[in-house]
Coordinates of C-alpha atoms and ligand atoms in Angstrom, one line a residue:
X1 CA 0.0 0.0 0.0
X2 CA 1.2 3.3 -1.2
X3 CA 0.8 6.9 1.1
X4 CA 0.3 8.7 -2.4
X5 CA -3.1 5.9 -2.6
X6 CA -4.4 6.5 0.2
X7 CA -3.8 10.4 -0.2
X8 CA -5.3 9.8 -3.9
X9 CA -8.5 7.8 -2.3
X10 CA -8.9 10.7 0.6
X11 CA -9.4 13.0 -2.1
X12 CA -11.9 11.2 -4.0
X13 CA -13.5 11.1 -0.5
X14 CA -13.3 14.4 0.4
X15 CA -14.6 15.2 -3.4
X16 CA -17.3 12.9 -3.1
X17 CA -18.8 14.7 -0.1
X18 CA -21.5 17.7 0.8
X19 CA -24.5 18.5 2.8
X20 CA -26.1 16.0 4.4
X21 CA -24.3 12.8 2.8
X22 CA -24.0 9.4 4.0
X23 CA -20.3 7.6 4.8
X24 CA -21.4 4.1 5.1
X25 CA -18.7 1.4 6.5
X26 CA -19.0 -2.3 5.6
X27 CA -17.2 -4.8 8.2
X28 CA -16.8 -8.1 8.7
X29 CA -13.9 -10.0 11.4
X30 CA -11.1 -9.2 9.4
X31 CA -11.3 -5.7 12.0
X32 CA -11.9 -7.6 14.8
X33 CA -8.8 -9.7 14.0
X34 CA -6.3 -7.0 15.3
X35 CA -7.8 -7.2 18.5
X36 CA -7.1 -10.7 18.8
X37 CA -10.6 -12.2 17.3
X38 CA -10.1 -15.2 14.9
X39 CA -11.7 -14.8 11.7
X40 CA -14.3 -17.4 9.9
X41 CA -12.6 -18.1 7.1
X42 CA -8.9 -18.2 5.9
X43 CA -6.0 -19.9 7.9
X44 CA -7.3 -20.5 11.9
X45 CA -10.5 -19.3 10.5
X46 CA -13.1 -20.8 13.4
X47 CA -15.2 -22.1 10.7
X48 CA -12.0 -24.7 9.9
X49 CA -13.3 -26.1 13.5
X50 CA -15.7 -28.6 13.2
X51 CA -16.4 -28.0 16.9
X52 CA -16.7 -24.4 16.9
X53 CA -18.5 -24.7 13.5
X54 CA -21.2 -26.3 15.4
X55 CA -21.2 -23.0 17.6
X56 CA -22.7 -21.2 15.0
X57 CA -25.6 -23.7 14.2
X58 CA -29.2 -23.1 15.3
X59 CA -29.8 -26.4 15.0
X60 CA -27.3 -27.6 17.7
X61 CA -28.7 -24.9 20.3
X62 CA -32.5 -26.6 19.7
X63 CA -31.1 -29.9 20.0
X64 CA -28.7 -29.6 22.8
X65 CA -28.4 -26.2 24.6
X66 CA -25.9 -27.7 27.0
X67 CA -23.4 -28.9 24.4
X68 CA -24.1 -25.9 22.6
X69 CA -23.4 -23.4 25.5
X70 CA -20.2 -25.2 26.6
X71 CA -18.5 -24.2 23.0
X72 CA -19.6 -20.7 23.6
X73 CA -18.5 -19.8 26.8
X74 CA -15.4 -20.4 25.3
X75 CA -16.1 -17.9 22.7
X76 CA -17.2 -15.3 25.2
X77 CA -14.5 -15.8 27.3
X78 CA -12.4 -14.0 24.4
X79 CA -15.1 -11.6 23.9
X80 CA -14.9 -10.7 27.8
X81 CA -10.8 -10.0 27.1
X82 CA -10.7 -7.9 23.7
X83 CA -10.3 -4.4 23.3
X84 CA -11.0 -2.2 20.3
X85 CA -8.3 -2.4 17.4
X86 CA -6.9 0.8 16.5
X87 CA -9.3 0.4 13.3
X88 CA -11.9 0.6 15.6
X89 CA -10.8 3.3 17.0
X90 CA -10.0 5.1 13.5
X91 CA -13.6 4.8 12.8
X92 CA -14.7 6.1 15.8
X93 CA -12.5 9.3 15.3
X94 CA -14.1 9.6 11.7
X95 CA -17.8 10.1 13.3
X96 CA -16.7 12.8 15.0
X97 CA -15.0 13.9 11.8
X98 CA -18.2 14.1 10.4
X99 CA -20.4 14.5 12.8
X100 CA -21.2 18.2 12.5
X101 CA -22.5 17.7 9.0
X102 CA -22.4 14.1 7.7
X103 CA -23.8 10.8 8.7
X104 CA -21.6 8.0 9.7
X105 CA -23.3 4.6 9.5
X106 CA -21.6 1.7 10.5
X107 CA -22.9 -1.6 9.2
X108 CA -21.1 -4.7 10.7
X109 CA -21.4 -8.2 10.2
X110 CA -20.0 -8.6 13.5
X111 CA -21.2 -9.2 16.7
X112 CA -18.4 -8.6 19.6
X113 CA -19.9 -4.9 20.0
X114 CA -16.3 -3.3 19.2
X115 CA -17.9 -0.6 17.4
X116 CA -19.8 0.9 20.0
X117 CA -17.1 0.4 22.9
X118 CA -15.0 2.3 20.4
X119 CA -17.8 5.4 20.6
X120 CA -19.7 4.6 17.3
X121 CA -23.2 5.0 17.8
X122 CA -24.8 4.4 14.8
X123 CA -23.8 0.8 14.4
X124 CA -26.7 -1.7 12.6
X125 CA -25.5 -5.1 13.4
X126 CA -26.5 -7.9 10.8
X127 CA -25.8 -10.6 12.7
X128 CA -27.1 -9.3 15.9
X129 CA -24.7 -9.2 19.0
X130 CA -23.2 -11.5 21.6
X131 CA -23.5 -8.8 24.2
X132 CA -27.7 -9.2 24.6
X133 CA -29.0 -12.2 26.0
X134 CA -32.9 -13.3 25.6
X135 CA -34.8 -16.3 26.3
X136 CA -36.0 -18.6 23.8
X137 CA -39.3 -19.2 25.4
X138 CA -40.8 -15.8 27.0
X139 CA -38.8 -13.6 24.9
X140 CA -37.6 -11.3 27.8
X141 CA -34.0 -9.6 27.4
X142 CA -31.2 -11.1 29.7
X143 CA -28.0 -9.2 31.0
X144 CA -25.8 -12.2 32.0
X145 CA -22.6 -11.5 34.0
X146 CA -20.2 -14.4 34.0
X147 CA -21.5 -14.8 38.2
X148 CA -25.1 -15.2 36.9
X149 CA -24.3 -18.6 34.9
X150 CA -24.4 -21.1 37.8
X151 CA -25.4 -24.2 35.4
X152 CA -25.5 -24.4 31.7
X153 CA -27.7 -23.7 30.2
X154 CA -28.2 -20.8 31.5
X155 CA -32.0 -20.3 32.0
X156 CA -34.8 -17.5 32.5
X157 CA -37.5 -17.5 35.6
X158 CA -40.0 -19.0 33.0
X159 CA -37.5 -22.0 32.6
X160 CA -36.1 -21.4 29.3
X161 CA -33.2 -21.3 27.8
X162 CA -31.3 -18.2 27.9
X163 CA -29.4 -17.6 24.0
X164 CA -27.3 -14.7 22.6
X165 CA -29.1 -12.1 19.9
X166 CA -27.1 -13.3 17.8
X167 CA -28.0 -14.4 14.1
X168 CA -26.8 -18.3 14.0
X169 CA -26.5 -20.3 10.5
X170 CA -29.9 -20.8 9.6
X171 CA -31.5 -17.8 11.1
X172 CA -32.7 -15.0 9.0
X173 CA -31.2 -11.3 9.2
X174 CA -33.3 -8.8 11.3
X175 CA -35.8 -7.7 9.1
X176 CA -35.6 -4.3 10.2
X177 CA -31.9 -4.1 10.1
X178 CA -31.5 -5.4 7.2
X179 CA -34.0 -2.4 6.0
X180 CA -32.1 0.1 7.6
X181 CA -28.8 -1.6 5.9
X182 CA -30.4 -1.3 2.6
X183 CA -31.2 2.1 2.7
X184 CA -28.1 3.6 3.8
X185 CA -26.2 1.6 1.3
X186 CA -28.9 3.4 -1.3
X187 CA -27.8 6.6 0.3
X188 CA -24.2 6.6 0.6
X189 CA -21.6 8.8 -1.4
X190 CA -18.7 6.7 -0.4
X191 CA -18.8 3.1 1.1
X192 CA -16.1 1.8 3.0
X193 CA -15.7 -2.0 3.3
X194 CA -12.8 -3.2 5.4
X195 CA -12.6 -7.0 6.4
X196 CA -14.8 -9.4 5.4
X197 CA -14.5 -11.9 2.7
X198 CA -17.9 -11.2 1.0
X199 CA -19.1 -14.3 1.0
X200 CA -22.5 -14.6 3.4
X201 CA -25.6 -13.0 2.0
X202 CA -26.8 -10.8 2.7
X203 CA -24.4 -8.0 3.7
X204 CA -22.6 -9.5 0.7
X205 CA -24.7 -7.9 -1.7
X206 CA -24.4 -4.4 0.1
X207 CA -21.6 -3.2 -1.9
X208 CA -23.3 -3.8 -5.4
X209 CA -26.3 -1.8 -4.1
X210 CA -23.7 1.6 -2.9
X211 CA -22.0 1.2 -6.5
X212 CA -25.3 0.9 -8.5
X213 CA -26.1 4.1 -6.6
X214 CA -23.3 5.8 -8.1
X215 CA -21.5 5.7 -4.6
X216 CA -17.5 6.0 -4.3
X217 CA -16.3 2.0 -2.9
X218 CA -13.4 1.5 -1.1
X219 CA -11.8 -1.7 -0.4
X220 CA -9.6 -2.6 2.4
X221 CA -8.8 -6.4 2.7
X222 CA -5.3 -8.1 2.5
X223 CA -6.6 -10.6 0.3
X224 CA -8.3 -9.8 -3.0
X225 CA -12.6 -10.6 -2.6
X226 CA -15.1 -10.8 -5.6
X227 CA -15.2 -6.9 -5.0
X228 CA -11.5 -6.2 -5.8
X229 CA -11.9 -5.7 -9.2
X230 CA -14.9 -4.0 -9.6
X231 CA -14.4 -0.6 -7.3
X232 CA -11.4 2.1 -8.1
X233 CA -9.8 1.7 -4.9
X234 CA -9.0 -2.3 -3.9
X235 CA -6.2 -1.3 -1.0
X236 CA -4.5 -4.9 -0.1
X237 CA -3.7 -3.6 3.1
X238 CA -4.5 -4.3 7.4
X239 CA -7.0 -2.0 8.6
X240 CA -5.6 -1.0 11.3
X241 CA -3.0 0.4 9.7
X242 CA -5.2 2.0 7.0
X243 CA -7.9 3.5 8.3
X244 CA -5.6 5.8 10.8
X245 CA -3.7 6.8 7.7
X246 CA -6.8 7.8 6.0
X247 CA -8.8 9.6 8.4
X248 CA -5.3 11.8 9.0
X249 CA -5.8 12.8 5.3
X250 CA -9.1 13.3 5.5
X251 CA -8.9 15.3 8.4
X252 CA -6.8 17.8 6.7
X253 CA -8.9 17.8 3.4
X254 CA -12.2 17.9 5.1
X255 CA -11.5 21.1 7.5
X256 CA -9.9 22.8 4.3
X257 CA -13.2 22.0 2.4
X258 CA -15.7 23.1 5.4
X259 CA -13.4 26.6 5.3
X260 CA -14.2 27.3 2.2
Ligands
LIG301 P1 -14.4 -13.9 7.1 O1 -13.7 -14.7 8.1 O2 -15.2 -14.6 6.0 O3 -13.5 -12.9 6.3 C1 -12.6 -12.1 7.0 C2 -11.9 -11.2 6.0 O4 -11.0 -10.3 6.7 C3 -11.0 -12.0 5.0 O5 -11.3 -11.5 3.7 C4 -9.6 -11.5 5.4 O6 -8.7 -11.5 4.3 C5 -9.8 -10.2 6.0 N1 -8.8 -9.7 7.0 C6 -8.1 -10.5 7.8 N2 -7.3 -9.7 8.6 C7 -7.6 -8.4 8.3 C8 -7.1 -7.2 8.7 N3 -6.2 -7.1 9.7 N4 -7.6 -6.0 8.1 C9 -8.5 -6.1 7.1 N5 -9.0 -7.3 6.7 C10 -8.5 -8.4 7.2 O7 -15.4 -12.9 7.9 P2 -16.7 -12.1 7.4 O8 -16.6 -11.7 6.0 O9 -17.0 -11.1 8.4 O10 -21.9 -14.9 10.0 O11 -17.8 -13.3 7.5 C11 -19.1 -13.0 7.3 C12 -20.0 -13.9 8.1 O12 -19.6 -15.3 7.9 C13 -19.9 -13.7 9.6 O13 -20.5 -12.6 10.2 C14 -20.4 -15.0 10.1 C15 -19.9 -16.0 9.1 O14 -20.8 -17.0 8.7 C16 -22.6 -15.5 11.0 O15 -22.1 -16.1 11.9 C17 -24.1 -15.4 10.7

């Protein structure tokens, strides 16, 4: 990755903005990676663990919540430990870039909540997040502290089983996140998407929808996904040590255009 890229693709940013427009960010767990968070795919990927492949079945928390909840605990375990990346952090430092006059939407396929302990606040999770808890049977919401799970499963007053928000294989997107995804990817100027491989619908199809809106797509993966070759800006690079470098620029380029 070249500075006199990312300088370039700040530009085209900076160019691409006005009154009012939306900055929409695409992620997947290649940002969560630099905080320690294996990815799904891809070398130590957890789906290349049968066990932890069954984690992320609905049909294994139906058919045996115990089993089921014994792989994750181990999963929130690491979620308990990890910190924002400094990607996180660079995004974070963008909203408040544009805060004054633009709209920051964030719209992550992930679900360790790294977004908003950065300070993002408009954050629409796809695949819900491990950080609310509800039951299966009555519905109502659960905070669950590691001291609240005596047994496992951990269960409600009503008697049933306790699961994370969070969208397993063979659940459906949130219909109304998934709406709200949609639009802002109608609406953006530019489209950011940093760290995921592209390959689960639907978030997949997000980028297609920002460039058939005439939006500005940038890329920031260090491998090359289906998207590389269709957007002007592919950067093979580590977020984290992108996304600093390119909200420095468009720091500078931004307060110059608002001047003037
Ligand atoms: P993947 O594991 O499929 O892809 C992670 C991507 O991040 C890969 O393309 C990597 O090259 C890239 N990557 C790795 N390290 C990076 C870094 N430091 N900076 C930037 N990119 C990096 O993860 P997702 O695309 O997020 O869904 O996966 C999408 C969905 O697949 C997940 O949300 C999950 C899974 O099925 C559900 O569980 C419902």
């Amino acid at each position: 990755m070249r500075e006199s890229q990312v300088e370039l693709c700040a530009r085209a940013i900076a160019e691409r903005l006005g009154p009012d427009s939306v900055v929409v960010v695409l992620t997947g767990a290649g940002l969560s990676a630099e905080s320690g968070l294996p990815t799904f795919r891809g070398a130590g990927g957890l789906l290349g663990d049968p066990e932890f492949f069954e984690a992320f079945t609905a049909d294994l928390l139906r058919r045996a919540p115990r089993a089921w909840w014994e792989i994750f605990q181990r999963l929130r375990e690491l979620l308990s430990e990890v910190r924002p990346s400094p990607a996180h952090l660079a995004l974070s430092d963008l909203e408040e870039l544009l805060r004054p006059h633009l709209r920051l939407v964030i719209i992550t396929q992930n679900v360790d909540g790294l977004h908003q302990v950065a300070g993002n606040r408009r954050v629409l999770e796809l695949h819900g997040s491990a950080r609310r808890y509800y039951c299966t049977c009555c519905g109502r919401p659960h905070v669950l502290l590691p001291e609240r799970i005596v047994e496992l499963p951990p269960r409600c007053a009503c008697g049933g089983v306790i699961r994370p928000a969070v969208v397993l294989f063979g659940e459906a997107t949130p219909h109304e996140v998934w709406q709200e995804a949609y639009a802002a990817a109608q609406r953006a100027s530019v489209m950011l998407v940093v760290g995921t491989s592209l390959q689960v619908e639907p978030a997949a199809s997000l980028p297609a929808v920002a460039l058939h809106h005439r939006a500005l797509v940038v890329e920031v993966n260090p491998e090359t996904t289906p998207l590389s070759g269709a957007v002007r800006f592919s950067f093979r690079a580590f977020a984290s040590h992108f996304l600093p470098l390119l909200v420095e620029r468009l720091r500078g380029l931004l307060a110059q255009k608002m001047a003037s």
